[in-house]
Short mmCIF file of C-alpha atoms in Angstrom, two decimals:
data_model
loop_
_atom_site.label_atom_id
_atom_site.label_comp_id
_atom_site.label_asym_id
_atom_site.label_seq_id
_atom_site.Cartn_x
_atom_site.Cartn_y
_atom_site.Cartn_z
CA UNK P 1 -36.44 75.34 57.34
CA UNK P 2 -39.64 77.66 57.73
CA UNK P 3 -40.19 79.98 54.76
CA UNK P 4 -41.67 83.60 56.61
CA UNK P 5 -44.18 85.66 54.80
CA UNK P 6 -43.97 88.38 57.19
CA UNK P 7 -42.57 91.92 56.28
CA UNK P 8 -38.96 89.75 55.88
CA UNK P 9 -38.50 89.74 59.60
CA UNK P 10 -36.60 86.62 58.22
CA UNK P 11 -34.34 87.81 55.92
CA UNK P 12 -35.61 84.63 53.29
CA UNK P 13 -35.78 81.50 55.67
CA UNK P 14 -35.23 81.04 59.26
CA UNK P 15 -35.55 78.20 62.07
CA UNK P 16 -34.67 77.77 65.60
CA UNK P 17 -31.04 76.75 66.36
CA UNK P 18 -30.38 74.13 69.28
CA UNK P 19 -30.61 75.84 72.30
CA UNK P 20 -30.27 75.38 76.13
CA UNK P 21 -32.65 76.95 78.96
CA UNK P 22 -32.34 77.81 82.99
CA UNK P 23 -34.68 79.98 84.68
CA UNK P 24 -32.81 82.42 86.54
CA UNK P 25 -33.83 83.92 90.46
CA UNK P 26 -33.94 87.33 88.73
CA UNK P 27 -37.42 85.45 86.91
CA UNK P 28 -35.75 85.77 83.31
CA UNK P 29 -35.06 82.84 80.68
CA UNK P 30 -31.01 82.53 80.35
CA UNK P 31 -31.14 81.03 76.56
CA UNK P 32 -27.77 79.74 75.41
CA UNK P 33 -26.35 78.01 72.46
CA UNK P 34 -23.40 75.55 71.47
CA UNK P 35 -21.13 78.43 69.60
CA UNK P 36 -21.83 80.19 73.02
CA UNK P 37 -24.26 83.42 72.24
CA UNK P 38 -26.83 83.65 74.69
CA UNK P 39 -29.96 86.11 75.52
CA UNK P 40 -32.16 87.02 78.47
CA UNK P 41 -35.53 86.31 77.83
CA UNK P 42 -38.74 87.23 79.78
CA UNK P 43 -41.78 84.32 80.41
CA UNK P 44 -43.50 85.85 77.42
CA UNK P 45 -40.61 86.04 74.91
CA UNK P 46 -39.35 82.42 76.21
CA UNK P 47 -42.98 80.90 75.72
CA UNK P 48 -42.55 82.61 71.89
CA UNK P 49 -39.56 80.76 71.44
CA UNK P 50 -40.19 77.53 72.79
CA UNK P 51 -43.74 77.79 70.24
CA UNK P 52 -41.49 78.90 67.61
CA UNK P 53 -43.67 81.87 66.77
CA UNK P 54 -40.69 84.45 67.47
CA UNK P 55 -42.40 86.15 64.36
CA UNK P 56 -44.59 87.90 65.82
CA UNK P 57 -42.77 89.86 68.21
CA UNK P 58 -39.82 92.08 66.27
CA UNK P 59 -38.03 93.01 68.94
CA UNK P 60 -37.58 89.11 69.95
CA UNK P 61 -37.06 88.15 66.72
CA UNK P 62 -33.93 90.49 66.12
CA UNK P 63 -32.64 89.60 69.48
CA UNK P 64 -32.87 86.09 68.78
CA UNK P 65 -31.85 86.90 65.52
CA UNK P 66 -28.73 88.88 66.70
CA UNK P 67 -27.10 85.95 69.06
CA UNK P 68 -27.97 82.95 67.30
CA UNK P 69 -30.60 81.53 68.66
CA UNK P 70 -32.38 81.58 65.08
CA UNK P 71 -30.78 80.46 62.51
CA UNK P 72 -31.06 83.37 59.33
CA UNK P 73 -29.57 83.82 56.09
CA UNK P 74 -27.88 87.00 58.02
CA UNK P 75 -26.28 85.64 60.85
CA UNK P 76 -24.86 82.02 59.40
CA UNK P 77 -21.65 83.94 58.89
CA UNK P 78 -21.48 84.87 62.52
CA UNK P 79 -22.52 82.03 64.06
CA UNK P 80 -19.58 79.77 62.63
CA UNK P 81 -17.37 82.53 63.38
CA UNK P 82 -18.02 81.95 66.89
CA UNK P 83 -17.90 78.23 66.54
CA UNK P 84 -13.86 79.39 65.01
CA UNK P 85 -13.08 81.70 67.82
CA UNK P 86 -14.33 78.79 70.24
CA UNK P 87 -11.83 76.46 68.72
CA UNK P 88 -9.63 78.19 68.16
CA UNK P 89 -7.46 76.52 71.28
CA UNK P 90 -6.83 73.86 68.60
CA UNK P 91 -4.20 75.30 66.75
CA UNK P 92 -2.23 77.57 70.05
CA UNK P 93 1.05 76.79 70.07
CA UNK P 94 2.15 73.47 72.53
CA UNK P 95 2.53 74.14 76.31
CA UNK P 96 5.17 71.39 77.70
CA UNK P 97 5.35 70.81 81.26
CA UNK P 98 9.33 69.41 82.28
CA UNK P 99 9.83 67.67 85.62
CA UNK P 100 13.63 67.68 86.19
CA UNK P 101 12.99 65.95 88.94
CA UNK P 102 10.23 65.51 92.50
CA UNK P 103 12.84 66.35 94.54
CA UNK P 104 11.91 69.32 97.14
CA UNK P 105 12.59 70.90 100.02
CA UNK P 106 9.11 71.41 101.20
CA UNK P 107 6.65 69.26 102.27
CA UNK P 108 3.50 70.94 101.65
CA UNK P 109 0.64 69.34 103.01
CA UNK P 110 -1.47 69.75 99.17
CA UNK P 111 1.46 68.61 97.02
CA UNK P 112 -0.22 67.18 93.62
CA UNK P 113 3.20 65.55 93.09
CA UNK P 114 3.57 63.75 96.46
CA UNK P 115 7.08 65.88 96.29
CA UNK P 116 9.62 65.29 99.23
CA UNK P 117 13.22 65.87 100.14
CA UNK P 118 13.97 62.58 99.49
CA UNK P 119 13.26 62.02 96.05
CA UNK P 120 16.00 61.77 94.41
CA UNK P 121 16.02 60.45 91.09
CA UNK P 122 17.09 63.28 88.18
CA UNK P 123 16.07 63.31 84.25
CA UNK P 124 19.38 61.96 82.47
CA UNK P 125 20.92 63.64 80.09
CA UNK P 126 19.77 60.69 77.67
CA UNK P 127 16.41 61.64 78.77
CA UNK P 128 16.75 65.16 78.26
CA UNK P 129 17.68 64.81 74.27
CA UNK P 130 14.93 62.84 73.94
CA UNK P 131 12.64 65.21 75.76
CA UNK P 132 13.39 67.93 73.61
CA UNK P 133 13.13 65.92 70.23
CA UNK P 134 10.07 65.25 70.95
CA UNK P 135 9.24 68.48 71.95
CA UNK P 136 10.22 69.77 69.07
CA UNK P 137 8.21 67.41 67.07
CA UNK P 138 5.16 69.47 67.92
CA UNK P 139 3.36 71.09 65.32
CA UNK P 140 3.35 74.56 64.66
CA UNK P 141 6.33 77.06 64.99
CA UNK P 142 5.72 78.09 68.35
CA UNK P 143 5.62 76.15 71.84
CA UNK P 144 6.18 77.30 75.67
CA UNK P 145 7.54 75.29 78.27
CA UNK P 146 7.48 75.79 82.02
CA UNK P 147 9.66 73.49 84.85
CA UNK P 148 7.44 72.24 87.03
CA UNK P 149 8.74 69.60 90.27
CA UNK P 150 9.69 68.96 93.00
CA UNK P 151 11.13 72.25 93.46
CA UNK P 152 13.04 72.94 89.79
CA UNK P 153 15.38 75.00 91.27
CA UNK P 154 16.89 72.17 93.33
CA UNK P 155 18.32 71.42 89.99
CA UNK P 156 19.23 75.06 88.59
CA UNK P 157 22.16 73.63 86.93
CA UNK P 158 20.61 70.92 84.77
CA UNK P 159 17.66 73.74 84.12
CA UNK P 160 20.30 76.11 82.77
CA UNK P 161 21.83 73.26 80.79
CA UNK P 162 18.73 72.28 79.15
CA UNK P 163 17.63 75.97 78.93
CA UNK P 164 20.50 76.14 76.39
CA UNK P 165 20.19 72.91 74.47
CA UNK P 166 16.43 73.65 73.88
CA UNK P 167 17.61 76.75 72.74
CA UNK P 168 20.24 76.15 69.95
CA UNK P 169 18.12 72.69 69.12
CA UNK P 170 14.57 75.45 68.44
CA UNK P 171 17.30 77.58 66.52
CA UNK P 172 18.41 74.83 64.40
CA UNK P 173 14.70 73.35 63.60
CA UNK P 174 13.30 76.98 62.89
CA UNK P 175 11.10 76.74 65.84
CA UNK P 176 10.87 79.37 68.32
CA UNK P 177 10.13 79.13 72.37
CA UNK P 178 6.94 81.53 73.12
CA UNK P 179 7.94 81.66 76.70
CA UNK P 180 10.06 79.88 79.87
CA UNK P 181 8.87 80.06 83.16
CA UNK P 182 10.21 78.22 86.10
CA UNK P 183 7.14 77.32 89.33
CA UNK P 184 8.88 77.89 92.13
CA UNK P 185 8.32 77.45 95.57
CA UNK P 186 11.27 80.75 96.15
CA UNK P 187 12.87 79.66 98.99
CA UNK P 188 16.20 78.23 97.32
CA UNK P 189 16.35 81.24 95.20
CA UNK P 190 19.94 83.55 95.19
CA UNK P 191 20.56 86.76 93.78
CA UNK P 192 22.61 84.48 91.35
CA UNK P 193 20.10 82.55 90.17
CA UNK P 194 17.69 85.94 89.86
CA UNK P 195 20.16 87.62 87.91
CA UNK P 196 20.03 84.58 85.81
CA UNK P 197 16.18 84.16 85.29
CA UNK P 198 16.67 88.51 84.29
CA UNK P 199 18.95 88.08 82.50
CA UNK P 200 17.19 85.35 80.08
CA UNK P 201 14.13 86.87 80.75
CA UNK P 202 12.81 83.63 82.21
CA UNK P 203 9.15 83.92 83.88
CA UNK P 204 8.58 82.44 87.39
CA UNK P 205 5.15 82.13 88.95
CA UNK P 206 4.80 80.63 93.09
CA UNK P 207 2.71 80.49 95.78
CA UNK P 208 1.63 82.68 98.63
CA UNK P 209 -1.39 81.11 100.12
CA UNK P 210 -2.26 84.32 102.25
CA UNK P 211 -0.66 86.21 105.60
CA UNK P 212 2.18 84.16 107.28
CA UNK P 213 -0.53 82.65 109.49
CA UNK P 214 -2.44 80.62 107.35
CA UNK P 215 0.25 80.18 104.45
CA UNK P 216 2.83 78.49 107.01
CA UNK P 217 -0.05 76.29 108.12
CA UNK P 218 0.16 74.54 104.37
CA UNK P 219 4.08 75.42 103.18
CA UNK P 220 6.39 73.84 105.40
CA UNK P 221 10.09 73.63 104.84
CA UNK P 222 10.94 69.69 105.17
CA UNK P 223 12.46 69.50 108.17
CA UNK P 224 9.35 71.86 109.81
CA UNK P 225 8.71 75.95 109.76
CA UNK P 226 6.99 78.38 107.81
CA UNK P 227 8.34 79.41 104.08
CA UNK P 228 6.13 83.04 104.30
CA UNK P 229 8.96 85.12 105.04
CA UNK P 230 11.33 83.55 102.44
CA UNK P 231 8.61 83.91 99.93
CA UNK P 232 7.85 87.50 100.46
CA UNK P 233 11.09 88.55 100.62
CA UNK P 234 11.65 87.24 96.71
CA UNK P 235 8.07 88.56 95.67
CA UNK P 236 9.68 92.23 97.34
CA UNK P 237 12.71 91.75 95.05
CA UNK P 238 11.91 90.97 91.88
CA UNK P 239 8.73 93.41 92.38
CA UNK P 240 11.38 95.87 92.93
CA UNK P 241 13.69 95.02 89.66
CA UNK P 242 9.88 95.51 87.39
CA UNK P 243 9.55 91.90 86.96
CA UNK P 244 5.89 90.29 87.11
CA UNK P 245 5.69 87.54 89.41
CA UNK P 246 2.14 85.26 89.41
CA UNK P 247 1.41 84.16 92.83
CA UNK P 248 -1.74 81.53 93.45
CA UNK P 249 -3.17 80.69 96.83
CA UNK P 250 -4.72 77.05 96.63
CA UNK P 251 -7.78 77.13 98.87
CA UNK P 252 -8.53 74.31 101.78
CA UNK P 253 -10.48 74.01 104.94
CA UNK P 254 -8.34 76.57 106.46
CA UNK P 255 -8.39 79.27 103.85
CA UNK P 256 -12.07 79.36 104.16
CA UNK P 257 -12.16 79.84 107.94
CA UNK P 258 -9.86 82.75 107.28
CA UNK P 259 -11.68 84.38 105.18
CA UNK P 260 -11.45 85.88 101.30
CA UNK P 261 -10.90 89.36 102.08
CA UNK P 262 -7.99 88.52 104.50
CA UNK P 263 -6.42 86.70 101.71
CA UNK P 264 -6.98 89.14 98.91
CA UNK P 265 -5.74 91.77 101.48
CA UNK P 266 -2.90 89.97 101.98
CA UNK P 267 -2.57 89.98 97.73
CA UNK P 268 -2.99 93.41 97.20
CA UNK P 269 -0.29 94.29 100.07
CA UNK P 270 2.19 91.85 97.78
CA UNK P 271 1.44 94.42 94.91
CA UNK P 272 -0.55 91.45 93.00
CA UNK P 273 -3.51 91.99 90.76
CA UNK P 274 -4.29 88.65 89.44
CA UNK P 275 -5.80 86.61 92.86
CA UNK P 276 -6.08 83.20 91.80
CA UNK P 277 -9.58 81.83 93.64
CA UNK P 278 -8.91 78.07 93.53
CA UNK P 279 -9.95 75.09 94.91
CA UNK P 280 -7.45 72.39 96.22
CA UNK P 281 -7.02 69.51 93.74
CA UNK P 282 -7.93 65.76 95.68
CA UNK P 283 -4.51 64.33 93.75
CA UNK P 284 -1.58 63.44 95.53
CA UNK P 285 -0.86 64.47 98.90
CA UNK P 286 -4.05 66.82 98.86
CA UNK P 287 -6.09 63.53 98.91
CA UNK P 288 -4.59 62.16 102.20
CA UNK P 289 -5.70 64.89 104.34
CA UNK P 290 -9.04 65.28 105.45
CA UNK P 291 -8.06 68.49 107.08
CA UNK P 292 -8.19 70.00 103.40
CA UNK P 293 -11.49 69.27 102.46
CA UNK P 294 -14.56 71.11 102.07
CA UNK P 295 -18.02 71.29 100.66
CA UNK P 296 -19.15 72.92 96.97
CA UNK P 297 -21.77 74.93 99.22
CA UNK P 298 -18.72 76.24 101.35
CA UNK P 299 -16.36 76.61 98.26
CA UNK P 300 -19.18 79.04 96.16
CA UNK P 301 -19.51 81.02 99.44
CA UNK P 302 -16.08 81.65 99.55
CA UNK P 303 -16.17 82.32 95.97
CA UNK P 304 -19.01 84.72 96.06
CA UNK P 305 -17.74 86.68 98.83
CA UNK P 306 -13.66 87.18 97.23
CA UNK P 307 -15.97 88.23 93.74
CA UNK P 308 -17.78 90.72 95.06
CA UNK P 309 -14.56 91.98 97.48
CA UNK P 310 -12.75 92.24 94.07
CA UNK P 311 -15.80 94.00 92.34
CA UNK P 312 -15.87 96.70 95.29
CA UNK P 313 -12.08 97.32 94.84
CA UNK P 314 -12.45 97.73 91.01
CA UNK P 315 -14.81 100.41 91.38
CA UNK P 316 -12.78 101.75 93.88
CA UNK P 317 -9.92 102.74 91.02
CA UNK P 318 -7.65 99.41 91.35
CA UNK P 319 -8.70 96.58 88.69
CA UNK P 320 -8.04 92.97 90.54
CA UNK P 321 -9.62 90.17 89.67
CA UNK P 322 -9.22 86.49 89.41
CA UNK P 323 -7.73 85.03 86.39
CA UNK P 324 -10.13 81.53 86.91
CA UNK P 325 -13.37 84.23 87.20
CA UNK P 326 -11.76 85.89 83.91
CA UNK P 327 -11.49 83.05 81.86
CA UNK P 328 -15.29 82.21 82.55
CA UNK P 329 -16.10 85.47 81.41
CA UNK P 330 -14.02 85.23 78.43
CA UNK P 331 -16.09 82.11 77.06
CA UNK P 332 -19.07 84.07 78.42
CA UNK P 333 -18.34 86.80 76.06
CA UNK P 334 -17.41 85.34 72.90
CA UNK P 335 -13.63 85.07 73.84
CA UNK P 336 -10.54 82.26 73.15
CA UNK P 337 -11.21 79.47 76.19
CA UNK P 338 -8.04 80.50 77.90
CA UNK P 339 -8.47 78.30 80.73
CA UNK P 340 -7.60 75.07 79.75
CA UNK P 341 -9.68 72.58 81.88
CA UNK P 342 -12.65 74.37 80.64
CA UNK P 343 -11.99 73.34 77.41
CA UNK P 344 -13.88 70.98 74.91
CA UNK P 345 -12.21 69.11 74.38
CA UNK P 346 -10.24 68.83 77.50
CA UNK P 347 -6.92 71.01 76.93
CA UNK P 348 -5.00 67.61 78.25
CA UNK P 349 -2.18 66.64 75.94
CA UNK P 350 -3.80 68.66 73.15
CA UNK P 351 -3.59 71.89 74.20
CA UNK P 352 -0.25 70.91 77.26
CA UNK P 353 1.55 67.85 78.34
CA UNK P 354 3.89 66.85 81.19
CA UNK P 355 6.83 64.74 80.98
CA UNK P 356 8.24 63.16 84.52
CA UNK P 357 11.92 62.67 85.32
CA UNK P 358 11.57 59.22 83.96
CA UNK P 359 10.12 60.42 80.31
CA UNK P 360 6.92 59.53 80.89
CA UNK P 361 4.32 61.69 79.01
CA UNK P 362 1.67 62.72 81.16
CA UNK P 363 -1.52 64.82 79.61
CA UNK P 364 -1.36 67.34 82.11
CA UNK P 365 0.53 68.43 85.40
CA UNK P 366 -2.52 67.17 87.50
CA UNK P 367 -2.28 63.78 86.49
CA UNK P 368 1.65 63.16 87.69
CA UNK P 369 0.38 61.25 90.23
CA UNK P 370 -2.27 59.04 88.14
CA UNK P 371 0.38 56.46 86.29
CA UNK P 372 -2.55 54.85 84.75
CA UNK P 373 -2.94 58.51 82.44
CA UNK P 374 0.31 58.20 81.18
CA UNK P 375 -0.36 58.51 77.15
CA UNK P 376 3.77 57.34 76.41
CA UNK P 377 7.28 57.60 77.31
CA UNK P 378 9.79 60.13 75.47
CA UNK P 379 11.86 57.28 74.35
CA UNK P 380 9.87 55.29 71.87
CA UNK P 381 6.74 58.07 71.87
CA UNK P 382 6.64 60.27 69.09
CA UNK P 383 4.28 63.46 69.62
CA UNK P 384 1.61 62.23 66.93
CA UNK P 385 1.67 58.65 68.50
CA UNK P 386 1.16 60.00 71.67
CA UNK P 387 -1.68 62.17 70.80
CA UNK P 388 -3.35 58.71 69.54
CA UNK P 389 -3.16 56.57 72.43
CA UNK P 390 -6.81 55.22 74.13
CA UNK P 391 -5.70 57.00 77.49
CA UNK P 392 -5.97 59.88 74.78
CA UNK P 393 -8.71 59.22 72.97
CA UNK P 394 -10.55 58.10 76.48
CA UNK P 395 -9.89 61.68 78.04
CA UNK P 396 -11.19 63.78 75.01
CA UNK P 397 -14.41 61.74 74.41
CA UNK P 398 -17.85 63.63 76.09
CA UNK P 399 -18.46 60.95 79.09
CA UNK P 400 -21.35 63.41 80.36
CA UNK P 401 -24.39 63.19 79.18
CA UNK P 402 -25.68 65.40 81.16
CA UNK P 403 -23.51 68.27 80.14
CA UNK P 404 -25.06 68.25 76.97
CA UNK P 405 -28.02 69.40 77.35
CA UNK P 406 -27.01 71.78 80.23
CA UNK P 407 -27.24 75.59 79.75
CA UNK P 408 -23.51 76.29 80.59
CA UNK P 409 -22.07 73.07 78.56
CA UNK P 410 -20.91 75.20 75.76
CA UNK P 411 -18.92 77.77 78.27
CA UNK P 412 -17.63 75.21 81.29
CA UNK P 413 -15.68 71.49 80.74
CA UNK P 414 -14.87 68.67 83.01
CA UNK P 415 -11.30 68.25 84.31
CA UNK P 416 -10.86 64.55 83.79
CA UNK P 417 -7.96 64.27 86.09
CA UNK P 418 -10.54 65.04 88.76
CA UNK P 419 -12.48 62.91 87.70
CA UNK P 420 -9.95 59.62 88.13
CA UNK P 421 -8.96 60.97 91.19
CA UNK P 422 -11.91 60.97 93.28
CA UNK P 423 -13.71 58.29 90.92
CA UNK P 424 -11.06 55.94 89.96
CA UNK P 425 -12.70 55.80 86.39
CA UNK P 426 -13.48 58.02 83.42
CA UNK P 427 -17.13 58.63 84.41
CA UNK P 428 -18.09 61.94 86.59
CA UNK P 429 -20.90 61.62 88.94
CA UNK P 430 -22.07 64.64 87.16
CA UNK P 431 -25.14 65.56 89.51
CA UNK P 432 -23.05 65.04 92.70
CA UNK P 433 -19.84 66.06 91.50
CA UNK P 434 -18.03 68.62 93.42
CA UNK P 435 -16.61 70.52 90.23
CA UNK P 436 -20.16 70.09 88.58
CA UNK P 437 -21.75 72.27 91.41
CA UNK P 438 -19.10 74.94 91.51
CA UNK P 439 -19.22 75.65 88.27
CA UNK P 440 -22.63 75.85 88.15
CA UNK P 441 -23.03 78.32 90.80
CA UNK P 442 -20.58 80.06 89.46
CA UNK P 443 -21.80 80.34 86.13
CA UNK P 444 -25.31 81.18 87.55
CA UNK P 445 -23.72 83.90 89.44
CA UNK P 446 -21.94 85.65 86.63
CA UNK P 447 -25.06 85.76 84.16
CA UNK P 448 -27.29 86.92 87.02
CA UNK P 449 -25.20 90.35 87.65
CA UNK P 450 -24.56 90.69 83.82
CA UNK P 451 -28.09 91.73 83.91
CA UNK P 452 -26.64 94.25 86.50
CA UNK P 453 -25.14 97.80 84.54
CA UNK P 454 -22.37 98.03 87.37
CA UNK P 455 -21.31 94.61 87.53
CA UNK P 456 -21.22 93.82 83.25
CA UNK P 457 -18.64 97.54 83.47
CA UNK P 458 -16.30 95.58 86.13
CA UNK P 459 -16.35 92.73 84.32
CA UNK P 460 -15.31 93.92 81.06
CA UNK P 461 -12.68 95.71 83.03
CA UNK P 462 -11.86 92.27 84.52
CA UNK P 463 -11.50 90.39 80.93
CA UNK P 464 -9.28 92.86 79.23
CA UNK P 465 -6.66 92.34 82.72
CA UNK P 466 -3.47 90.56 82.41
#
C-alpha cells in the first residue's frame, strides 16, 4: 500500500486494484475489475493509472476510487458488496429439469435431445419417487422445477401424477416449490390440458423461430408438415387468457438469411416483449446438421442488427428486449448474474440439474446427449455426492487462462457443455472458439454504446424488464 501525502486524496492509504484493459474504437480505454466495476479513461488518464500516478489528477482519482479500480479505506466495503452480489447466485434456489420421457411428436432439425416419436422409455414410478427424494435433498427451503423432454405433453398424465406427488412431498418436507414450468412445443395442447395448467399456475415455455416460412423449416411434425399454425393458435389462446408464455427462437443459418427484423416483427405480432437472440448450439441433432452452422462473424452481425432494431422499437415507446443481452447488461451494471451460462463457476449442477428418464443426473439440460458428463443417478446419489464428483469438479474449474486476463472476463463465462460438444474435451480453444468470439464482440459493442446517452437510456429500461 502506498502512503498518500497529498491533501488526503486517498483517505489514509491507497493502492491499485487488479484491473484489465481493452482499447475501444471510440478511443477510450475500458478498464475493468474482478468485482465487475469499470471506467472509461482517455489516453492521458490511462497513462497515469498505468504509471500509478493517479493522485496527480483529482478527478481521475475520484473516478478510480468510486469504481474500485484503486483501493482506499472509503471503498473497501463497497468492493466486498460487489463481490457478494456477483456470487449471490450460489445461494439461489436449486432448479431441476425433469425428463419423464425422450419421446416427441416432432422431428426438429436442431433438437438438442435427439428426441424422436419412437423413443417410448418413460420414467418409472420407482424412479419418480427417487427423483423427488433427490430433489428434496437440495439445501434451502425453495426449489424450481421444469418438465422437459422430448415433448412433456406426450406424458401429460405422468406430469399430473408427478406434480401431485412433489407438492405433497414438499409440504411434508417443509419446502416451497418456487415455480413449475413445462417446456412444450404446444402441438399436443388441448383445452383440458390448458385448464389444468391455468388452474395450477404452471408456467409454459415454447419455441417460435419466426414467421411461418422460417419456423416450418426447422420445426416439423414427425410425419412431416410444419407446426407454425398450431403453435400460434395456442399462443393466442393463452394470451387471451392473460397467461404469458416465454417463447424462444433458435437462430440457424436459415434465420440469418431470413433477417433479424422479420423474426422480431413476428414476435411483436404474437404480443411478445422478450425476444431471445440465441445461437444454435452444436449438441444433439444440430451437431449433425451442417445446414444450421455459420461463422461467429455472421451471428454477431445478425445480433447487432437485432439490437439496433430493438433499441429503435423501445425508443418508440414499446420496450422489447433480448433477455440474453439483458443478462449481459445486468452483469455490466452490477446486477445479479441471471444467465446460468455466464456464471463463474458455471451454473451447471451448482444452480440447476437435469434428471433423465432413467434417473441419470446431468449437470444441465444441454448435456443430455453427452453421457460422459453424468454426475450420478437418483437411485443411489444424494445431492451432496453428485456435487462432489470428478465430472462436477472438472466442470466448475477454470480452464481458461486467457479468460483470466480478459477485460470481459468478470462479466463472461464459458459453456463447458458446448466445449465438450465441439472439442470433445474440457479445454476451450479460446482464441478460435465461437462462443468466445461472439461474447467478446457483444461486450465490446455494449460497452462502446454505454458511452452514448441514448443507448444508456434504453439499456436501463431493458435491465428492469421481465
